[in-house]
mmCIF file of C-alpha atoms in Angstrom:
data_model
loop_
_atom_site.group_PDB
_atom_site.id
_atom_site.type_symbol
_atom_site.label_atom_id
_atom_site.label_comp_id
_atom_site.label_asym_id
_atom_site.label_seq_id
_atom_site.Cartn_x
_atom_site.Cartn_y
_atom_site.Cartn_z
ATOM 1 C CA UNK H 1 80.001 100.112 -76.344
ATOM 2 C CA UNK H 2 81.057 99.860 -72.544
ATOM 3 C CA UNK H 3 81.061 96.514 -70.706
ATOM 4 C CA UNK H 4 78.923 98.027 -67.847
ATOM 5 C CA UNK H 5 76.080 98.939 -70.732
ATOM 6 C CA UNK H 6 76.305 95.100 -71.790
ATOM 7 C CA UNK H 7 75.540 93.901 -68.508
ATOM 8 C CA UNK H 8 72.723 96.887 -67.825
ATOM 9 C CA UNK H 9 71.269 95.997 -70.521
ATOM 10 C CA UNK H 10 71.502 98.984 -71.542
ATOM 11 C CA UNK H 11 73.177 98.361 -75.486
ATOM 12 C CA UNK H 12 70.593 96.538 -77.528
ATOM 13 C CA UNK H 13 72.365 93.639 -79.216
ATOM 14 C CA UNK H 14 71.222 90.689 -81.516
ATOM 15 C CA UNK H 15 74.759 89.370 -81.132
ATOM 16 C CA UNK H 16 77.389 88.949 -78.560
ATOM 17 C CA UNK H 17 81.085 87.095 -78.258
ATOM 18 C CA UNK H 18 82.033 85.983 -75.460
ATOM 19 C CA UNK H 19 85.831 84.623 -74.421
ATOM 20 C CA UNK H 20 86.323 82.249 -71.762
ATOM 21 C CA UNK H 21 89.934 80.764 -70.395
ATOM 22 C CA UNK H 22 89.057 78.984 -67.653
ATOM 23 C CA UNK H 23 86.059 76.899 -66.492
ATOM 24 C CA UNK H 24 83.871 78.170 -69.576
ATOM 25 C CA UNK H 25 85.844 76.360 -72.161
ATOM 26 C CA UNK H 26 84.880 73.367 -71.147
ATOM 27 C CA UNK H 27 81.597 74.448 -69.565
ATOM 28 C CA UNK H 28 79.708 77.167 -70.923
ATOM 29 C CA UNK H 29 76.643 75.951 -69.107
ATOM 30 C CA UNK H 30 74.076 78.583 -71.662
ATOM 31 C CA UNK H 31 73.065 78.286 -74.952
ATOM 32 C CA UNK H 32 75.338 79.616 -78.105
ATOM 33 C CA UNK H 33 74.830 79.720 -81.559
ATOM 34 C CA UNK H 34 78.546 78.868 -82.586
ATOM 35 C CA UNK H 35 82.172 78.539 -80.765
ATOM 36 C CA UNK H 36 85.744 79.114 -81.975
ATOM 37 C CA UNK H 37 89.027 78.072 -80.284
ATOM 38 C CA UNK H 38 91.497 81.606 -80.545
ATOM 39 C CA UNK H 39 93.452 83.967 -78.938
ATOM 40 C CA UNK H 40 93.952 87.170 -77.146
ATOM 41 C CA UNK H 41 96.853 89.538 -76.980
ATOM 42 C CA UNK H 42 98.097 91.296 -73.662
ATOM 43 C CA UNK H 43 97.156 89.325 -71.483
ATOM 44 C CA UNK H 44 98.110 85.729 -69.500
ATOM 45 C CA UNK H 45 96.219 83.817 -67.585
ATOM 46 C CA UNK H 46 97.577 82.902 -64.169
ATOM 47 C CA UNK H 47 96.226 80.929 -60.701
ATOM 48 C CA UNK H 48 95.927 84.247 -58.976
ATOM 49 C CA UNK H 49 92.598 83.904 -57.954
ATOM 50 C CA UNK H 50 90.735 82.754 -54.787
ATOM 51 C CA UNK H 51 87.179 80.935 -54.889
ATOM 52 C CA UNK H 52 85.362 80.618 -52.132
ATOM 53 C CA UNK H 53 82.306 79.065 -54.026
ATOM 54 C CA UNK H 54 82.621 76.966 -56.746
ATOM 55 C CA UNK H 55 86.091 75.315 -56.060
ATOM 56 C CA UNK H 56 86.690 76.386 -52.071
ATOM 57 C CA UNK H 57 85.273 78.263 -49.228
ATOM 58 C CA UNK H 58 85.854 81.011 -47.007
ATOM 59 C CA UNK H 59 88.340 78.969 -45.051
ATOM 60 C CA UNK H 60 90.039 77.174 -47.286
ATOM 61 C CA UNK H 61 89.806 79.037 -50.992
ATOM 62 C CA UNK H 62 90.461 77.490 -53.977
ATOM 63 C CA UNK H 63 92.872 78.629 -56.764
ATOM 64 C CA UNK H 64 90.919 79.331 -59.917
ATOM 65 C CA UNK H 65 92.145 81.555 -63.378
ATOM 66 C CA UNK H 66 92.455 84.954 -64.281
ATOM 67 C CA UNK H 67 93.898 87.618 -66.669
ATOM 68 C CA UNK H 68 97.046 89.447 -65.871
ATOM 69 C CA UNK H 69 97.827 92.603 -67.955
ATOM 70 C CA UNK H 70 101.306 92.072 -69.969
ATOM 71 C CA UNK H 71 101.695 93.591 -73.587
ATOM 72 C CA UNK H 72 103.497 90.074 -74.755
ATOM 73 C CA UNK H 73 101.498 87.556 -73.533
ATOM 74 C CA UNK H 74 99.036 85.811 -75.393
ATOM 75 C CA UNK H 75 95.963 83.458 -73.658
ATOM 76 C CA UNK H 76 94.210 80.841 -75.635
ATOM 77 C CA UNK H 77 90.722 80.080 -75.138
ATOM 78 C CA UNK H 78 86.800 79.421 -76.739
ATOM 79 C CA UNK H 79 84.888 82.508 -78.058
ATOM 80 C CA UNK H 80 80.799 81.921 -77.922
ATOM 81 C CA UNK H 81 78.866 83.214 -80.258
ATOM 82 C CA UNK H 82 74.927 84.256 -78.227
ATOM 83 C CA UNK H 83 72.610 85.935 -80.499
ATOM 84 C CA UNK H 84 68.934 86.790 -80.316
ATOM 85 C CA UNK H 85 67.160 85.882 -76.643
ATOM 86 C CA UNK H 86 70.466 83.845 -76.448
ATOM 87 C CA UNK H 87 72.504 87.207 -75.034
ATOM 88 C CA UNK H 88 70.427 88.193 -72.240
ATOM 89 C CA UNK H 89 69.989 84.406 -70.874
ATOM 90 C CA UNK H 90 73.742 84.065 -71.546
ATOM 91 C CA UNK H 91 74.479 87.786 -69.600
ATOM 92 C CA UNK H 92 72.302 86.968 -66.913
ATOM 93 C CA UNK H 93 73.776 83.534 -65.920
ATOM 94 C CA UNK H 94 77.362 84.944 -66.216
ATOM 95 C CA UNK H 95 76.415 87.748 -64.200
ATOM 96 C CA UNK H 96 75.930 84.925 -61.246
ATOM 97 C CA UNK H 97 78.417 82.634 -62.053
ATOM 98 C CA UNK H 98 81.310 84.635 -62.331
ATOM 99 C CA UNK H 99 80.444 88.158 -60.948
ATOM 100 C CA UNK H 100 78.147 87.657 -58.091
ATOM 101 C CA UNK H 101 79.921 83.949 -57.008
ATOM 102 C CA UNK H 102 83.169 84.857 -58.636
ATOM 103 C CA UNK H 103 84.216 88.199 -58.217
ATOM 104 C CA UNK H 104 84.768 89.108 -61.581
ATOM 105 C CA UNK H 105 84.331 92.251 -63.574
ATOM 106 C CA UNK H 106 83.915 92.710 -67.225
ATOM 107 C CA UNK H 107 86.018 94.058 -70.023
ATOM 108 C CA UNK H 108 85.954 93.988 -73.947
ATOM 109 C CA UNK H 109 89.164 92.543 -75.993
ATOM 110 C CA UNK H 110 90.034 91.832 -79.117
ATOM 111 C CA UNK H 111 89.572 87.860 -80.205
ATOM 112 C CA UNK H 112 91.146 86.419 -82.966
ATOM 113 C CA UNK H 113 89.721 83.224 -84.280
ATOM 114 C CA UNK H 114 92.583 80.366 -84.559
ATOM 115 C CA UNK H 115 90.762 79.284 -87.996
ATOM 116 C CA UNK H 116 90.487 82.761 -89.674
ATOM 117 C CA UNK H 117 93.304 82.857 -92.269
ATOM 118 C CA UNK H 118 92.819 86.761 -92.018
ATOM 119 C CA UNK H 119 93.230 87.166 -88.774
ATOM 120 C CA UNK H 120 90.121 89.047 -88.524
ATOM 121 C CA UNK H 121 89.824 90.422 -85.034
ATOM 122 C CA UNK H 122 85.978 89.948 -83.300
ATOM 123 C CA UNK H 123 85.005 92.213 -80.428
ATOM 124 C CA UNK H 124 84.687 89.922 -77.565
ATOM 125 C CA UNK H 125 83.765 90.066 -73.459
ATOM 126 C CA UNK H 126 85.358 88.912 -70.860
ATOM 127 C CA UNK H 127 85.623 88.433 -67.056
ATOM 128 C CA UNK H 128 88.591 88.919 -65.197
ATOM 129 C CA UNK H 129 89.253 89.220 -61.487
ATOM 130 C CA UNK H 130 91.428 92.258 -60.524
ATOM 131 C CA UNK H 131 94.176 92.635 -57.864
ATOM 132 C CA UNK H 132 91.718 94.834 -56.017
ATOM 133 C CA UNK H 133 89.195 92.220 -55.657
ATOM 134 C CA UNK H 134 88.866 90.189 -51.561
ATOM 135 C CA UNK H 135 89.363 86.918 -53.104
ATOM 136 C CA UNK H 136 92.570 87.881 -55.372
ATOM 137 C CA UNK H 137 95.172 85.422 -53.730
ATOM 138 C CA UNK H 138 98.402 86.622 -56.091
ATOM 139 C CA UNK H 139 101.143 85.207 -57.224
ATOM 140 C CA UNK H 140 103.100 81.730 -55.572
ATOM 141 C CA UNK H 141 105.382 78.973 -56.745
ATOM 142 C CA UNK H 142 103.734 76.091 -58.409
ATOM 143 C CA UNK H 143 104.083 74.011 -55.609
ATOM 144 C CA UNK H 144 102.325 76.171 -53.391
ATOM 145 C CA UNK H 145 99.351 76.188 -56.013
ATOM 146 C CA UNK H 146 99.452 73.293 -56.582
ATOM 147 C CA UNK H 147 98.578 71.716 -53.083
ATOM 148 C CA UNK H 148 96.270 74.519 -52.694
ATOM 149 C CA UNK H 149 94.356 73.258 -55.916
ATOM 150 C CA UNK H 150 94.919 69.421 -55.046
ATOM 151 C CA UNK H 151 92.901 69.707 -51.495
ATOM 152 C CA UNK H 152 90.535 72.701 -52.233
ATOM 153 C CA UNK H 153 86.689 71.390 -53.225
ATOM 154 C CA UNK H 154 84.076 73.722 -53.156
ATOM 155 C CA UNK H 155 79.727 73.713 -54.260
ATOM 156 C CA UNK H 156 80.859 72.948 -57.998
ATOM 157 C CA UNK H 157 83.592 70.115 -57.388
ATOM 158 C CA UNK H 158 86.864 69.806 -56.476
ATOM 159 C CA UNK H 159 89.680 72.640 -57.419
ATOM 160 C CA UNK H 160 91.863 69.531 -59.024
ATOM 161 C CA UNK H 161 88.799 68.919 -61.290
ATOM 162 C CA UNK H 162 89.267 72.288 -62.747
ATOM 163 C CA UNK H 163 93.035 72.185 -63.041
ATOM 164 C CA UNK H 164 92.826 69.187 -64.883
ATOM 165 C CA UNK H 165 90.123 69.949 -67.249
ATOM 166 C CA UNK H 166 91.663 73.099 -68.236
ATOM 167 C CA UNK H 167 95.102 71.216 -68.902
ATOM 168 C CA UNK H 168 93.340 69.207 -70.755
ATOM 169 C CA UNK H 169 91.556 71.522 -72.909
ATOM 170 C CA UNK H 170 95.283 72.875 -73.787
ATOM 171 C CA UNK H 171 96.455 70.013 -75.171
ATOM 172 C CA UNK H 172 93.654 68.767 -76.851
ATOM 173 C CA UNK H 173 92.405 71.987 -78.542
ATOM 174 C CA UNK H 174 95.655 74.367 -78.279
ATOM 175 C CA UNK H 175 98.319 71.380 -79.018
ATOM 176 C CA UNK H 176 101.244 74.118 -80.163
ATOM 177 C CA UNK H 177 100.720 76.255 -77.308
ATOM 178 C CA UNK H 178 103.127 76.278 -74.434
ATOM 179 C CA UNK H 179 101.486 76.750 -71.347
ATOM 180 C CA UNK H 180 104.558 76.339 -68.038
ATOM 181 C CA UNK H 181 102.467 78.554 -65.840
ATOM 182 C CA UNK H 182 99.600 75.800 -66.394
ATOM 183 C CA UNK H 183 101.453 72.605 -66.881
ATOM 184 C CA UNK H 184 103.905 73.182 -63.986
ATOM 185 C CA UNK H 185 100.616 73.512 -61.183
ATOM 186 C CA UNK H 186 99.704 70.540 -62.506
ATOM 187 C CA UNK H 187 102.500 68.176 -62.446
ATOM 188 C CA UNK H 188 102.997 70.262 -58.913
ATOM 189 C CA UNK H 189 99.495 68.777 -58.307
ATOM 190 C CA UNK H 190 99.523 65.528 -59.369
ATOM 191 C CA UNK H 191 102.372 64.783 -57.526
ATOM 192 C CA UNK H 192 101.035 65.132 -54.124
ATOM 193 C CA UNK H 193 97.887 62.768 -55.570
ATOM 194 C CA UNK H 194 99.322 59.414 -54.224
ATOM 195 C CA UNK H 195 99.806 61.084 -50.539
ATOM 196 C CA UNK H 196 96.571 62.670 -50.564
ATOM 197 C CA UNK H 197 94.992 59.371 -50.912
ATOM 198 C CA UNK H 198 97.121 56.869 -49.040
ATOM 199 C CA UNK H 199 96.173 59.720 -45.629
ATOM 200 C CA UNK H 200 92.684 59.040 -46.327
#
């Protein structure tokens, strides 16, 4: 089973996980039959990526999340369950959101449920953005991020929205995980808050 086939349509499924790390956990925005807060391994999830839709424009981009490729790093996250008519109206408004809008491909990991005492492994998709991709931004210091998040705002709110909501999700969901990449933008972001409003 290929991620392209998904997509196409072209795999017949009655079921479907799917992993999100960034704006999904705290809004899917389709229908599921179930969620679970877990894991995957090799990856970490980094403010690498541009938006110049939901959380910026073409001029000034915003900073949103994606997957980096390292064989020790872990990223925590929410894993829907779609089954039935659920997977093609699920497909079909990711395939917008985060493909056409976001510039995101699709791959197929391994997610482990944080609940499962057997650490039973479920075959989940994903969408990550890719070095290759126009709107990849790479790598800064948090600072830098950070006052590129705090005064980016694109069609689906402002970029400090979706920094914050994601921290949040962290420590209300994932309260043992250590995050620095994550907590350090934000405190980086926050703390430009006060001057951002007192030049308004």
């Amino acid at each position: 089973m290929k991620p392209k086939d998904i997509i196409a349509g072209k795999t017949s499924l009655t079921s479907l996980w799917i992993f999100g790390y960034g704006s999904l956990v705290w809004k899917p925005d389709f229908k599921y039959k179930s969620s679970k807060v877990g894991y995957i391994h090799g990856y970490k999830r980094r403010f690498w990526h541009g938006d110049n839709f939901h959380r910026g424009n073409d001029d000034l981009p915003g900073r949103v999340v994606t997957l980096i490729e390292d064989d020790d790093a872990t990223t925590w996250g929410v894993a829907f369950e779609v089954t039935g008519s659920q997977v093609e109206e699920a497909l079909k408004y990711l395939n917008v959101r985060e493909a056409v809008c976001g510039g995101y491909v699709t791959k197929l990991v391994d997610f482990i449920p944080e609940d499962d005492q057997s650490n039973q492994t479920r075959q989940a998709l994903l969408y990550i953005a890719t070095p290759d991709n126009p709107l990849y931004l790479g790598p800064a210091s948090p600072e830098v991020i950070g006052h590129q998040i705090a005064t980016r705002q694109g069609k689906t709110g402002h970029n400090l929205e979706y920094l914050l909501r994601l921290a949040e999700f962290m420590r209300r969901r994932c309260p043992h995980v250590d995050d620095p990449h994550l907590f350090s933008i934000e405190a980086a972001a926050l703390a430009l808050v006060p001057y951002l409003l007192g030049a308004q």
